[in-house]
């Protein structure tokens, strides 16, 4: 009997957590008897590792970021039972392929709404959710008008459809706009050229602690599996993720309910989701919605704290019309930590090998080597290291992470290029 085929749109990854997502996704699909087509851009496939290529049965060169190219492929390509992606830039092409093939997937219009943050905020406001005031701007003059109308500030300036914290800045007045707008044109080198965005956003700043909700939709109903507490450094760079969140029961229930209602309001019906929110003095305020899983090993935190859960397997079961296994109870705690290094030319890293061998460390990746020039961490792609640890509860995992981090030293020397 011919195996049903699963199309993995964006089958390679730049980050260690992305590669782990693909590994888990492919393993869980294999357990369900599926053959795998791994689609990615020709450039990404040329740079792919042997392991990445070996995870799939068929390698498909395709511009997985271009909805029209993916629609054209679907019109003539082999029939697939389902299409999945972990990649932000491929969520719309995945929805377009699903519609073209008549298989389960999100409405492309709903995906477009979520990808363009101003449209998403408009829909959430219409549905009664509190949201920051937002303006879609074409240039600095538009932004200055919004600042004058909504003072005294501060404000957030960011791409309309960005990702990974790239180009996000806080400004306290018009004097900060030139530097904020310049950040749009300087993505991490590893990302290559990003698609041009139609305008940029300026939003009023939301004061509150930042969290996110992780889950999967089953039968069109959002299931929140975990709430994640995030730590941030200078410039909104995320420096840690922890499950459980530490929120009290009433606040956690309020947040989970708001997230589920919001996903329904914007029209998302399929997929793994990652929804950011703030806990403010006036209640829950939703941030960005994503109809794909969170980065930073958040998927591993969710699966570790629900032993036996197959996050991507649950998604695949839903897309294929199968009944997913019951969700295991939440136990324990897990945390992803991103130690930062002082800017300069790296001479040595001390203590990393010992950290990597610790029995409670689930994953550890050093992304820099001696001789590299380390600049300030500006987004998800410019942090020098990451590790993931598990423990019996939130206090224990925080204490363990603090101990492990204290044992690592990045030795750098001044370098004029580290700016």
Coordinates of N, CA and C in Angstrom, one line a residue, residues 11-241:
X11 N 12.2 22.6 5.2 CA 12.6 21.3 5.9 C 14.0 21.5 6.4
X12 N 14.7 22.6 6.3 CA 15.9 22.9 6.9 C 15.8 24.1 7.9
X13 N 16.8 24.3 8.7 CA 16.6 25.3 9.7 C 18.0 26.0 10.0
X14 N 18.0 27.3 10.4 CA 19.2 28.0 10.7 C 19.6 27.8 12.1
X15 N 18.6 27.6 13.0 CA 18.9 27.6 14.4 C 18.9 26.2 15.0
X16 N 19.5 26.0 16.1 CA 19.5 24.6 16.8 C 18.1 24.2 17.2
X17 N 17.3 25.2 17.7 CA 15.9 24.9 18.0 C 15.0 24.6 16.8
X18 N 15.3 25.3 15.7 CA 14.6 24.9 14.5 C 14.9 23.6 14.0
X19 N 16.2 23.2 14.0 CA 16.6 21.8 13.6 C 15.9 20.8 14.5
X20 N 15.8 21.1 15.8 CA 15.2 20.1 16.7 C 13.7 20.0 16.5
X21 N 13.0 21.1 16.1 CA 11.6 21.1 15.7 C 11.5 20.1 14.5
X22 N 12.3 20.3 13.5 CA 12.2 19.5 12.3 C 12.4 18.0 12.6
X23 N 13.4 17.8 13.5 CA 13.7 16.4 13.9 C 12.5 15.7 14.5
X24 N 11.9 16.4 15.5 CA 10.8 15.9 16.2 C 9.6 15.7 15.2
X25 N 9.3 16.7 14.4 CA 8.2 16.6 13.5 C 8.4 15.4 12.6
X26 N 9.6 15.2 12.0 CA 9.8 14.1 11.1 C 9.6 12.8 11.8
X27 N 10.2 12.7 13.0 CA 10.0 11.4 13.8 C 8.6 11.1 14.1
X28 N 7.8 12.1 14.5 CA 6.4 11.9 14.9 C 5.6 11.6 13.6
X29 N 6.0 12.1 12.5 CA 5.3 11.8 11.2 C 5.6 10.4 10.8
X30 N 6.8 9.9 11.0 CA 7.2 8.5 10.7 C 6.4 7.6 11.5
X31 N 6.2 7.9 12.8 CA 5.4 7.0 13.7 C 4.0 6.9 13.2
X32 N 3.6 7.8 12.4 CA 2.2 7.7 11.9 C 2.2 7.1 10.4
X33 N 3.3 6.6 10.0 CA 3.3 5.9 8.7 C 3.3 6.7 7.5
X34 N 3.8 8.0 7.6 CA 3.8 8.9 6.5 C 5.2 8.9 5.8
X35 N 5.1 9.1 4.5 CA 6.3 9.4 3.7 C 6.5 10.9 3.7
X36 N 7.7 11.4 3.6 CA 8.0 12.8 3.8 C 8.6 13.5 2.6
X37 N 8.0 14.6 2.2 CA 8.6 15.4 1.1 C 9.2 16.7 1.8
X38 N 10.5 16.9 1.7 CA 11.1 18.0 2.4 C 11.3 19.1 1.3
X39 N 10.6 20.2 1.4 CA 10.7 21.3 0.4 C 11.4 22.5 1.1
X40 N 12.3 23.1 0.3 CA 13.0 24.3 0.8 C 13.6 25.0 -0.5
X41 N 14.1 26.2 -0.2 CA 14.7 26.9 -1.3 C 16.0 26.2 -1.8
X42 N 16.3 26.3 -3.1 CA 17.6 25.7 -3.5 C 18.8 26.1 -2.7
X43 N 18.8 27.4 -2.3 CA 20.0 27.9 -1.5 C 20.0 27.1 -0.2
X44 N 18.9 27.0 0.5 CA 18.9 26.3 1.8 C 19.2 24.9 1.6
X45 N 18.8 24.2 0.6 CA 19.1 22.8 0.4 C 20.6 22.6 0.1
X46 N 21.2 23.6 -0.6 CA 22.6 23.5 -0.8 C 23.4 23.5 0.5
X47 N 22.9 24.2 1.4 CA 23.6 24.4 2.7 C 23.1 23.4 3.8
X48 N 22.2 22.5 3.4 CA 21.6 21.6 4.4 C 22.6 20.5 4.8
X49 N 22.5 20.1 6.0 CA 23.4 19.0 6.5 C 22.9 17.7 6.0
X50 N 23.8 16.7 6.0 CA 23.4 15.3 5.6 C 22.2 14.8 6.4
X51 N 22.2 15.1 7.7 CA 21.1 14.6 8.5 C 19.8 15.3 8.1
X52 N 19.8 16.5 7.8 CA 18.6 17.2 7.4 C 18.0 16.6 6.1
X53 N 18.9 16.3 5.2 CA 18.4 15.7 3.9 C 17.9 14.3 4.1
X54 N 18.6 13.6 5.0 CA 18.2 12.2 5.2 C 16.9 12.0 6.0
X55 N 16.4 13.1 6.6 CA 15.1 12.9 7.4 C 13.9 12.7 6.5
X56 N 14.0 13.1 5.2 CA 12.9 13.0 4.3 C 13.1 12.0 3.2
X57 N 12.0 11.6 2.6 CA 12.2 10.6 1.5 C 12.5 11.3 0.1
X58 N 11.9 12.5 0.0 CA 12.1 13.2 -1.3 C 12.4 14.7 -1.0
X59 N 13.5 15.2 -1.6 CA 13.9 16.6 -1.5 C 13.3 17.4 -2.6
X60 N 12.6 18.5 -2.3 CA 11.9 19.3 -3.3 C 12.5 20.7 -3.3
X61 N 13.2 21.1 -4.3 CA 13.7 22.5 -4.4 C 12.4 23.4 -4.8
X62 N 12.1 24.4 -3.9 CA 10.9 25.2 -4.1 C 11.1 26.5 -3.3
X63 N 10.7 27.6 -3.8 CA 10.7 28.8 -3.0 C 9.5 28.8 -2.0
X64 N 9.8 28.2 -0.8 CA 8.8 28.0 0.2 C 8.3 29.3 0.8
X65 N 8.9 30.4 0.5 CA 8.4 31.7 1.0 C 7.5 32.4 0.0
X66 N 7.3 31.9 -1.1 CA 6.6 32.5 -2.2 C 5.3 31.8 -2.4
X67 N 4.2 32.5 -2.0 CA 2.9 31.8 -2.1 C 2.5 31.4 -3.5
X68 N 2.8 32.3 -4.5 CA 2.5 32.0 -5.9 C 3.3 30.8 -6.4
X69 N 4.6 30.7 -6.1 CA 5.4 29.6 -6.5 C 4.8 28.3 -5.9
X70 N 4.4 28.4 -4.6 CA 3.9 27.2 -4.0 C 2.5 26.8 -4.6
X71 N 1.7 27.8 -4.9 CA 0.4 27.5 -5.6 C 0.6 26.8 -6.9
X72 N 1.6 27.3 -7.7 CA 1.9 26.7 -9.0 C 2.4 25.2 -8.8
X73 N 3.2 25.0 -7.8 CA 3.7 23.6 -7.6 C 2.5 22.7 -7.2
X74 N 1.6 23.2 -6.4 CA 0.5 22.4 -5.9 C -0.5 22.0 -7.1
X75 N -0.5 22.9 -8.1 CA -1.4 22.6 -9.2 C -0.9 21.5 -10.1
X76 N 0.4 21.1 -10.0 CA 0.9 20.1 -10.9 C 1.7 19.0 -10.1
X77 N 1.9 19.2 -8.8 CA 2.8 18.3 -8.0 C 2.0 17.1 -7.6
X78 N 2.6 16.2 -6.9 CA 2.0 15.0 -6.4 C 1.0 15.3 -5.3
X79 N 0.0 14.5 -5.1 CA -1.0 14.7 -4.1 C -0.4 14.4 -2.7
X80 N -0.5 15.3 -1.8 CA 0.0 15.1 -0.4 C -1.2 15.1 0.5
X81 N -1.1 14.4 1.6 CA -2.2 14.2 2.6 C -2.3 15.5 3.5
X82 N -1.1 16.1 3.7 CA -1.1 17.3 4.6 C 0.1 18.1 4.3
X83 N 0.1 19.3 4.7 CA 1.3 20.2 4.6 C 1.5 20.9 5.9
X84 N 2.8 20.9 6.4 CA 3.1 21.5 7.7 C 4.3 22.4 7.5
X85 N 4.5 23.4 8.4 CA 5.7 24.2 8.4 C 6.0 24.6 9.8
X86 N 7.2 24.8 10.2 CA 7.6 25.5 11.4 C 8.0 26.9 11.2
X87 N 8.0 27.4 9.9 CA 8.7 28.6 9.6 C 7.7 29.7 9.4
X88 N 8.0 30.9 10.0 CA 7.1 32.0 9.9 C 6.8 32.4 8.4
X89 N 7.9 32.5 7.6 CA 7.7 32.9 6.3 C 7.0 31.9 5.4
X90 N 6.7 30.7 5.9 CA 6.1 29.7 5.1 C 4.6 29.4 5.5
X91 N 4.1 30.1 6.5 CA 2.8 29.8 6.9 C 1.7 30.1 5.9
X92 N 1.9 31.3 5.2 CA 1.0 31.6 4.1 C 1.1 30.7 2.9
X93 N 2.3 30.4 2.4 CA 2.4 29.4 1.4 C 1.8 28.0 1.7
X94 N 2.0 27.6 3.0 CA 1.4 26.3 3.4 C -0.1 26.4 3.3
X95 N -0.7 27.5 3.7 CA -2.2 27.6 3.6 C -2.6 27.6 2.2
X96 N -1.9 28.3 1.3 CA -2.2 28.4 -0.1 C -2.1 27.0 -0.7
X97 N -1.1 26.2 -0.4 CA -1.0 24.8 -0.9 C -2.2 24.0 -0.5
X98 N -2.5 24.1 0.8 CA -3.7 23.3 1.3 C -5.0 23.7 0.6
X99 N -5.2 24.9 0.4 CA -6.4 25.3 -0.3 C -6.4 24.8 -1.8
X100 N -5.2 24.9 -2.5 CA -5.1 24.5 -3.8 C -5.4 23.0 -3.9
X101 N -4.9 22.2 -3.0 CA -5.1 20.7 -3.0 C -6.4 20.3 -2.4
X102 N -7.1 21.2 -1.7 CA -8.4 20.8 -1.1 C -8.2 19.9 0.2
X103 N -7.1 20.1 0.9 CA -6.8 19.4 2.1 C -6.9 20.3 3.3
X104 N -6.8 19.8 4.5 CA -7.0 20.6 5.7 C -5.9 21.6 5.9
X105 N -6.3 22.8 6.2 CA -5.3 23.9 6.4 C -6.0 25.2 6.8
X106 N -5.3 26.2 7.1 CA -5.8 27.5 7.5 C -6.3 28.2 6.2
X107 N -7.3 29.0 6.4 CA -7.7 30.0 5.4 C -6.6 30.9 5.1
X108 N -6.1 31.0 3.8 CA -5.0 32.0 3.5 C -5.3 33.4 4.0
X109 N -6.6 33.8 3.9 CA -6.9 35.2 4.3 C -6.7 35.4 5.8
X110 N -7.0 34.3 6.6 CA -6.8 34.4 8.0 C -5.3 34.5 8.3
X111 N -4.5 33.7 7.6 CA -3.0 33.7 7.8 C -2.4 35.1 7.4
X112 N -2.9 35.6 6.3 CA -2.5 37.0 5.9 C -2.8 38.0 7.0
X113 N -3.9 37.8 7.6 CA -4.3 38.8 8.7 C -3.4 38.6 9.9
X114 N -3.0 37.4 10.2 CA -2.2 37.2 11.4 C -0.7 37.7 11.1
X115 N -0.3 37.4 9.9 CA 1.1 37.9 9.5 C 1.3 39.4 9.5
X116 N 0.2 40.1 9.1 CA 0.3 41.6 9.1 C -0.3 42.1 10.4
X117 N 0.5 42.5 11.3 CA 0.1 42.7 12.7 C -0.9 43.8 12.9
X118 N -0.9 44.8 12.0 CA -2.0 45.8 12.2 C -3.3 45.3 11.8
X119 N -3.4 44.4 10.8 CA -4.7 43.8 10.5 C -5.2 42.9 11.6
X120 N -4.3 42.2 12.2 CA -4.6 41.3 13.4 C -5.1 42.1 14.5
X121 N -4.4 43.2 14.8 CA -4.9 44.1 15.9 C -6.2 44.7 15.7
X122 N -6.5 45.1 14.4 CA -7.8 45.6 14.1 C -8.9 44.6 14.3
X123 N -8.7 43.3 13.9 CA -9.7 42.3 14.1 C -9.9 42.0 15.6
X124 N -8.8 42.0 16.4 CA -8.9 41.8 17.8 C -9.7 42.9 18.5
X125 N -9.4 44.1 18.1 CA -10.2 45.3 18.7 C -11.7 45.1 18.3
X126 N -12.0 44.7 17.1 CA -13.4 44.6 16.7 C -14.1 43.5 17.6
X127 N -13.3 42.5 18.0 CA -13.8 41.4 18.8 C -13.8 41.7 20.3
X128 N -13.4 43.0 20.7 CA -13.5 43.4 22.0 C -12.3 43.2 22.9
X129 N -11.1 42.8 22.3 CA -9.9 42.7 23.0 C -9.2 44.0 23.2
X130 N -8.7 44.3 24.4 CA -7.8 45.5 24.5 C -6.6 45.4 23.7
X131 N -6.2 46.4 23.0 CA -5.0 46.4 22.1 C -4.3 47.7 22.2
X132 N -2.9 47.7 22.0 CA -2.2 49.0 21.9 C -2.7 49.7 20.7
X133 N -2.6 51.1 20.7 CA -3.0 51.8 19.5 C -1.8 51.6 18.5
X134 N -2.2 51.5 17.2 CA -1.3 51.1 16.2 C -1.5 51.9 14.9
X135 N -0.4 52.3 14.3 CA -0.4 53.0 13.0 C 0.5 52.3 12.0
X136 N -0.1 52.1 10.8 CA 0.7 51.6 9.7 C 1.3 52.8 9.0
X137 N 2.6 52.9 8.9 CA 3.3 54.1 8.5 C 4.1 53.8 7.2
X138 N 4.2 54.8 6.3 CA 5.0 54.6 5.1 C 6.3 55.3 5.3
X139 N 6.5 56.2 6.2 CA 7.7 56.9 6.3 C 7.8 57.6 7.7
X140 N 8.9 58.3 8.0 CA 9.1 58.9 9.3 C 8.0 60.0 9.6
X141 N 7.6 60.7 8.5 CA 6.6 61.7 8.7 C 5.3 61.1 9.3
X142 N 4.9 60.0 8.7 CA 3.7 59.3 9.3 C 3.9 58.9 10.7
X143 N 5.1 58.4 11.0 CA 5.4 58.0 12.4 C 5.3 59.2 13.4
X144 N 5.9 60.3 12.9 CA 5.9 61.5 13.8 C 4.5 62.0 14.1
X145 N 3.6 61.9 13.1 CA 2.2 62.3 13.3 C 1.6 61.4 14.4
X146 N 1.8 60.1 14.3 CA 1.3 59.2 15.3 C 1.8 59.5 16.7
X147 N 3.1 59.8 16.8 CA 3.7 60.1 18.1 C 3.1 61.3 18.7
X148 N 2.9 62.3 17.9 CA 2.3 63.6 18.4 C 0.8 63.3 18.9
X149 N 0.1 62.4 18.2 CA -1.3 62.2 18.5 C -1.5 61.3 19.7
X150 N -0.4 60.5 20.1 CA -0.6 59.5 21.1 C 0.4 59.7 22.3
X151 N 1.0 60.8 22.4 CA 2.0 61.1 23.4 C 1.4 60.9 24.8
X152 N 2.3 60.8 25.9 CA 3.7 61.1 25.8 C 4.7 60.0 25.5
X153 N 4.2 58.8 25.1 CA 5.1 57.7 24.8 C 5.4 56.9 26.1
X154 N 6.3 55.9 26.0 CA 7.1 55.5 24.8 C 6.2 54.7 23.7
X155 N 6.9 54.3 22.6 CA 6.3 53.6 21.5 C 7.2 52.5 21.1
X156 N 6.6 51.5 20.4 CA 7.4 50.5 19.7 C 7.3 50.7 18.2
X157 N 8.5 50.6 17.6 CA 8.6 50.6 16.1 C 9.0 49.3 15.6
X158 N 8.3 48.7 14.6 CA 8.7 47.3 14.2 C 8.1 47.1 12.8
X159 N 8.7 46.1 12.1 CA 8.2 45.7 10.8 C 6.7 45.3 10.9
X160 N 6.0 45.5 9.8 CA 4.6 45.1 9.8 C 4.4 43.6 9.9
X161 N 5.3 42.8 9.2 CA 5.2 41.4 9.2 C 6.5 40.7 9.5
X162 N 7.2 41.2 10.6 CA 8.5 40.8 10.9 C 8.5 39.5 11.7
X163 N 9.7 39.1 12.1 CA 9.9 37.8 12.9 C 11.1 37.9 13.7
X164 N 11.2 37.1 14.8 CA 12.4 36.8 15.6 C 12.9 38.1 16.2
X165 N 12.1 39.1 16.4 CA 12.5 40.3 17.1 C 13.4 41.2 16.2
X166 N 13.5 40.9 14.9 CA 14.3 41.7 14.0 C 13.7 43.0 13.7
X167 N 14.5 44.1 13.9 CA 14.0 45.4 13.6 C 13.0 46.0 14.6
X168 N 12.9 45.4 15.8 CA 12.0 46.0 16.8 C 12.8 46.9 17.7
X169 N 12.2 48.2 17.9 CA 12.9 49.2 18.7 C 11.9 49.9 19.6
X170 N 12.3 50.4 20.7 CA 11.5 51.3 21.6 C 12.0 52.7 21.3
X171 N 11.1 53.6 21.1 CA 11.5 55.0 21.0 C 10.8 55.8 22.0
X172 N 11.4 56.9 22.5 CA 10.8 57.8 23.5 C 10.4 59.1 22.9
X173 N 10.6 59.3 21.6 CA 10.2 60.5 20.9 C 10.7 60.5 19.5
X174 N 10.4 61.5 18.7 CA 10.8 61.6 17.3 C 12.3 61.4 17.1
X175 N 13.1 61.8 18.0 CA 14.6 61.7 17.9 C 15.0 60.3 17.7
X176 N 14.2 59.4 18.2 CA 14.6 58.0 18.1 C 14.2 57.3 16.8
X177 N 13.4 57.9 16.0 CA 12.9 57.3 14.8 C 14.0 56.9 13.8
X178 N 15.0 57.8 13.5 CA 16.0 57.5 12.5 C 16.7 56.1 12.7
X179 N 17.1 55.9 14.0 CA 17.8 54.7 14.3 C 16.9 53.5 14.3
X180 N 15.6 53.7 14.7 CA 14.6 52.6 14.6 C 14.4 52.2 13.2
X181 N 14.2 53.2 12.3 CA 14.0 52.8 10.9 C 15.2 52.2 10.2
X182 N 16.4 52.6 10.6 CA 17.6 52.0 10.1 C 17.7 50.6 10.4
X183 N 17.1 50.2 11.5 CA 17.2 48.8 12.0 C 16.5 47.8 11.0
X184 N 15.5 48.3 10.3 CA 14.8 47.5 9.3 C 15.8 46.9 8.2
X185 N 16.8 47.7 7.9 CA 17.6 47.4 6.8 C 18.9 46.6 7.2
X186 N 18.9 46.1 8.4 CA 20.1 45.4 8.9 C 19.7 44.1 9.6
X187 N 19.1 43.2 8.8 CA 18.8 41.9 9.4 C 20.0 41.1 9.7
X188 N 20.0 40.0 10.5 CA 21.2 39.2 10.8 C 21.7 38.6 9.5
X189 N 23.0 38.5 9.3 CA 23.5 38.0 8.1 C 23.0 36.6 7.8
X190 N 22.8 35.8 8.8 CA 22.4 34.4 8.6 C 21.0 34.3 7.9
X191 N 20.2 35.4 8.1 CA 18.8 35.3 7.5 C 18.8 35.6 6.0
X192 N 19.9 36.2 5.5 CA 19.9 36.6 4.1 C 18.9 37.8 3.9
X193 N 18.5 38.0 2.6 CA 17.6 39.1 2.3 C 16.2 38.7 2.7
X194 N 15.5 39.5 3.5 CA 14.2 39.3 3.9 C 13.2 39.9 2.9
X195 N 12.0 39.4 2.7 CA 11.1 40.0 1.8 C 10.8 41.5 2.3
X196 N 10.6 42.4 1.3 CA 10.3 43.7 1.7 C 8.9 43.8 2.3
X197 N 8.8 44.6 3.3 CA 7.5 44.8 4.0 C 6.8 46.1 3.5
X198 N 5.5 46.0 3.4 CA 4.7 47.2 3.0 C 4.5 48.1 4.2
X199 N 5.4 49.0 4.4 CA 5.2 49.9 5.5 C 5.7 49.3 6.8
X200 N 5.6 50.0 7.9 CA 6.1 49.6 9.2 C 5.0 50.1 10.2
X201 N 5.1 49.5 11.4 CA 4.2 49.8 12.5 C 4.8 50.7 13.6
X202 N 4.0 51.5 14.2 CA 4.3 52.2 15.4 C 3.2 51.9 16.3
X203 N 3.5 51.5 17.6 CA 2.5 51.1 18.5 C 2.7 51.8 19.9
X204 N 1.7 52.1 20.6 CA 1.9 52.6 22.0 C 2.4 51.4 22.8
X205 N 3.3 51.8 23.7 CA 4.0 50.8 24.6 C 3.0 50.2 25.6
X206 N 3.1 48.9 25.8 CA 2.3 48.2 26.8 C 3.1 47.9 28.0
X207 N 2.7 48.4 29.2 CA 3.5 48.2 30.4 C 3.0 46.9 31.1
X208 N 3.8 45.9 31.2 CA 3.4 44.7 31.9 C 4.4 43.6 31.7
X209 N 4.3 42.5 32.5 CA 5.2 41.3 32.3 C 4.8 40.6 31.1
X210 N 5.8 40.0 30.4 CA 5.6 39.4 29.1 C 5.5 37.8 29.3
X211 N 4.6 37.2 28.6 CA 4.4 35.8 28.6 C 4.0 35.3 27.2
X212 N 3.9 34.0 27.0 CA 3.3 33.5 25.8 C 2.5 32.2 26.1
X213 N 1.6 31.9 25.2 CA 0.8 30.7 25.3 C 1.2 29.8 24.1
X214 N 1.3 28.5 24.4 CA 1.7 27.5 23.4 C 0.6 26.5 23.3
X215 N 0.3 26.0 22.1 CA -0.7 25.0 22.0 C -0.9 24.5 20.6
X216 N -2.0 23.8 20.4 CA -2.4 23.2 19.1 C -3.9 23.2 18.9
X217 N -4.3 23.4 17.7 CA -5.8 23.4 17.4 C -6.2 22.0 17.0
X218 N -7.2 21.5 17.6 CA -7.8 20.1 17.3 C -9.2 20.3 17.0
X219 N -9.6 19.9 15.8 CA -11.0 20.1 15.4 C -11.4 21.5 15.4
X220 N -10.5 22.4 15.1 CA -10.8 23.9 15.1 C -10.8 24.5 16.4
X221 N -10.6 23.8 17.5 CA -10.6 24.3 18.8 C -9.2 24.5 19.4
X222 N -8.8 25.7 19.8 CA -7.5 25.9 20.4 C -7.3 25.2 21.7
X223 N -6.2 24.4 21.9 CA -5.9 23.8 23.2 C -4.6 24.4 23.6
X224 N -4.7 25.2 24.7 CA -3.5 25.8 25.3 C -2.8 24.7 26.2
X225 N -1.6 24.4 25.8 CA -0.8 23.3 26.5 C 0.1 23.8 27.5
X226 N 0.6 25.1 27.4 CA 1.5 25.7 28.4 C 1.5 27.2 28.3
X227 N 1.8 27.8 29.4 CA 2.1 29.3 29.4 C 3.5 29.4 29.7
X228 N 4.2 30.3 29.0 CA 5.7 30.4 29.1 C 6.0 31.8 29.6
X229 N 6.9 31.8 30.6 CA 7.4 33.1 31.1 C 8.7 33.4 30.4
X230 N 8.8 34.6 29.8 CA 10.0 35.0 29.1 C 10.8 36.1 29.8
X231 N 12.1 35.9 29.7 CA 13.0 37.0 30.2 C 13.5 37.7 29.0
X232 N 13.7 39.0 29.2 CA 14.2 39.9 28.1 C 15.3 40.7 28.6
X233 N 16.2 41.0 27.6 CA 17.4 41.9 27.9 C 17.2 43.2 27.2
X234 N 18.3 43.9 27.0 CA 18.2 45.2 26.4 C 17.7 45.1 24.9
X235 N 16.8 46.0 24.5 CA 16.3 45.9 23.1 C 15.3 44.8 22.9
X236 N 14.7 44.3 23.9 CA 13.6 43.3 23.8 C 14.2 41.9 23.3
X237 N 15.5 41.7 23.4 CA 16.0 40.4 23.1 C 15.6 39.5 24.2
X238 N 15.0 38.3 23.8 CA 14.6 37.3 24.7 C 15.8 36.5 25.2
X239 N 16.0 36.4 26.5 CA 17.1 35.8 27.1 C 16.8 34.5 27.9
X240 N 15.5 34.2 28.0 CA 15.1 33.0 28.7 C 13.6 32.7 28.4
X241 N 13.2 31.4 28.4 CA 11.9 31.0 28.3 C 11.7 29.9 29.4

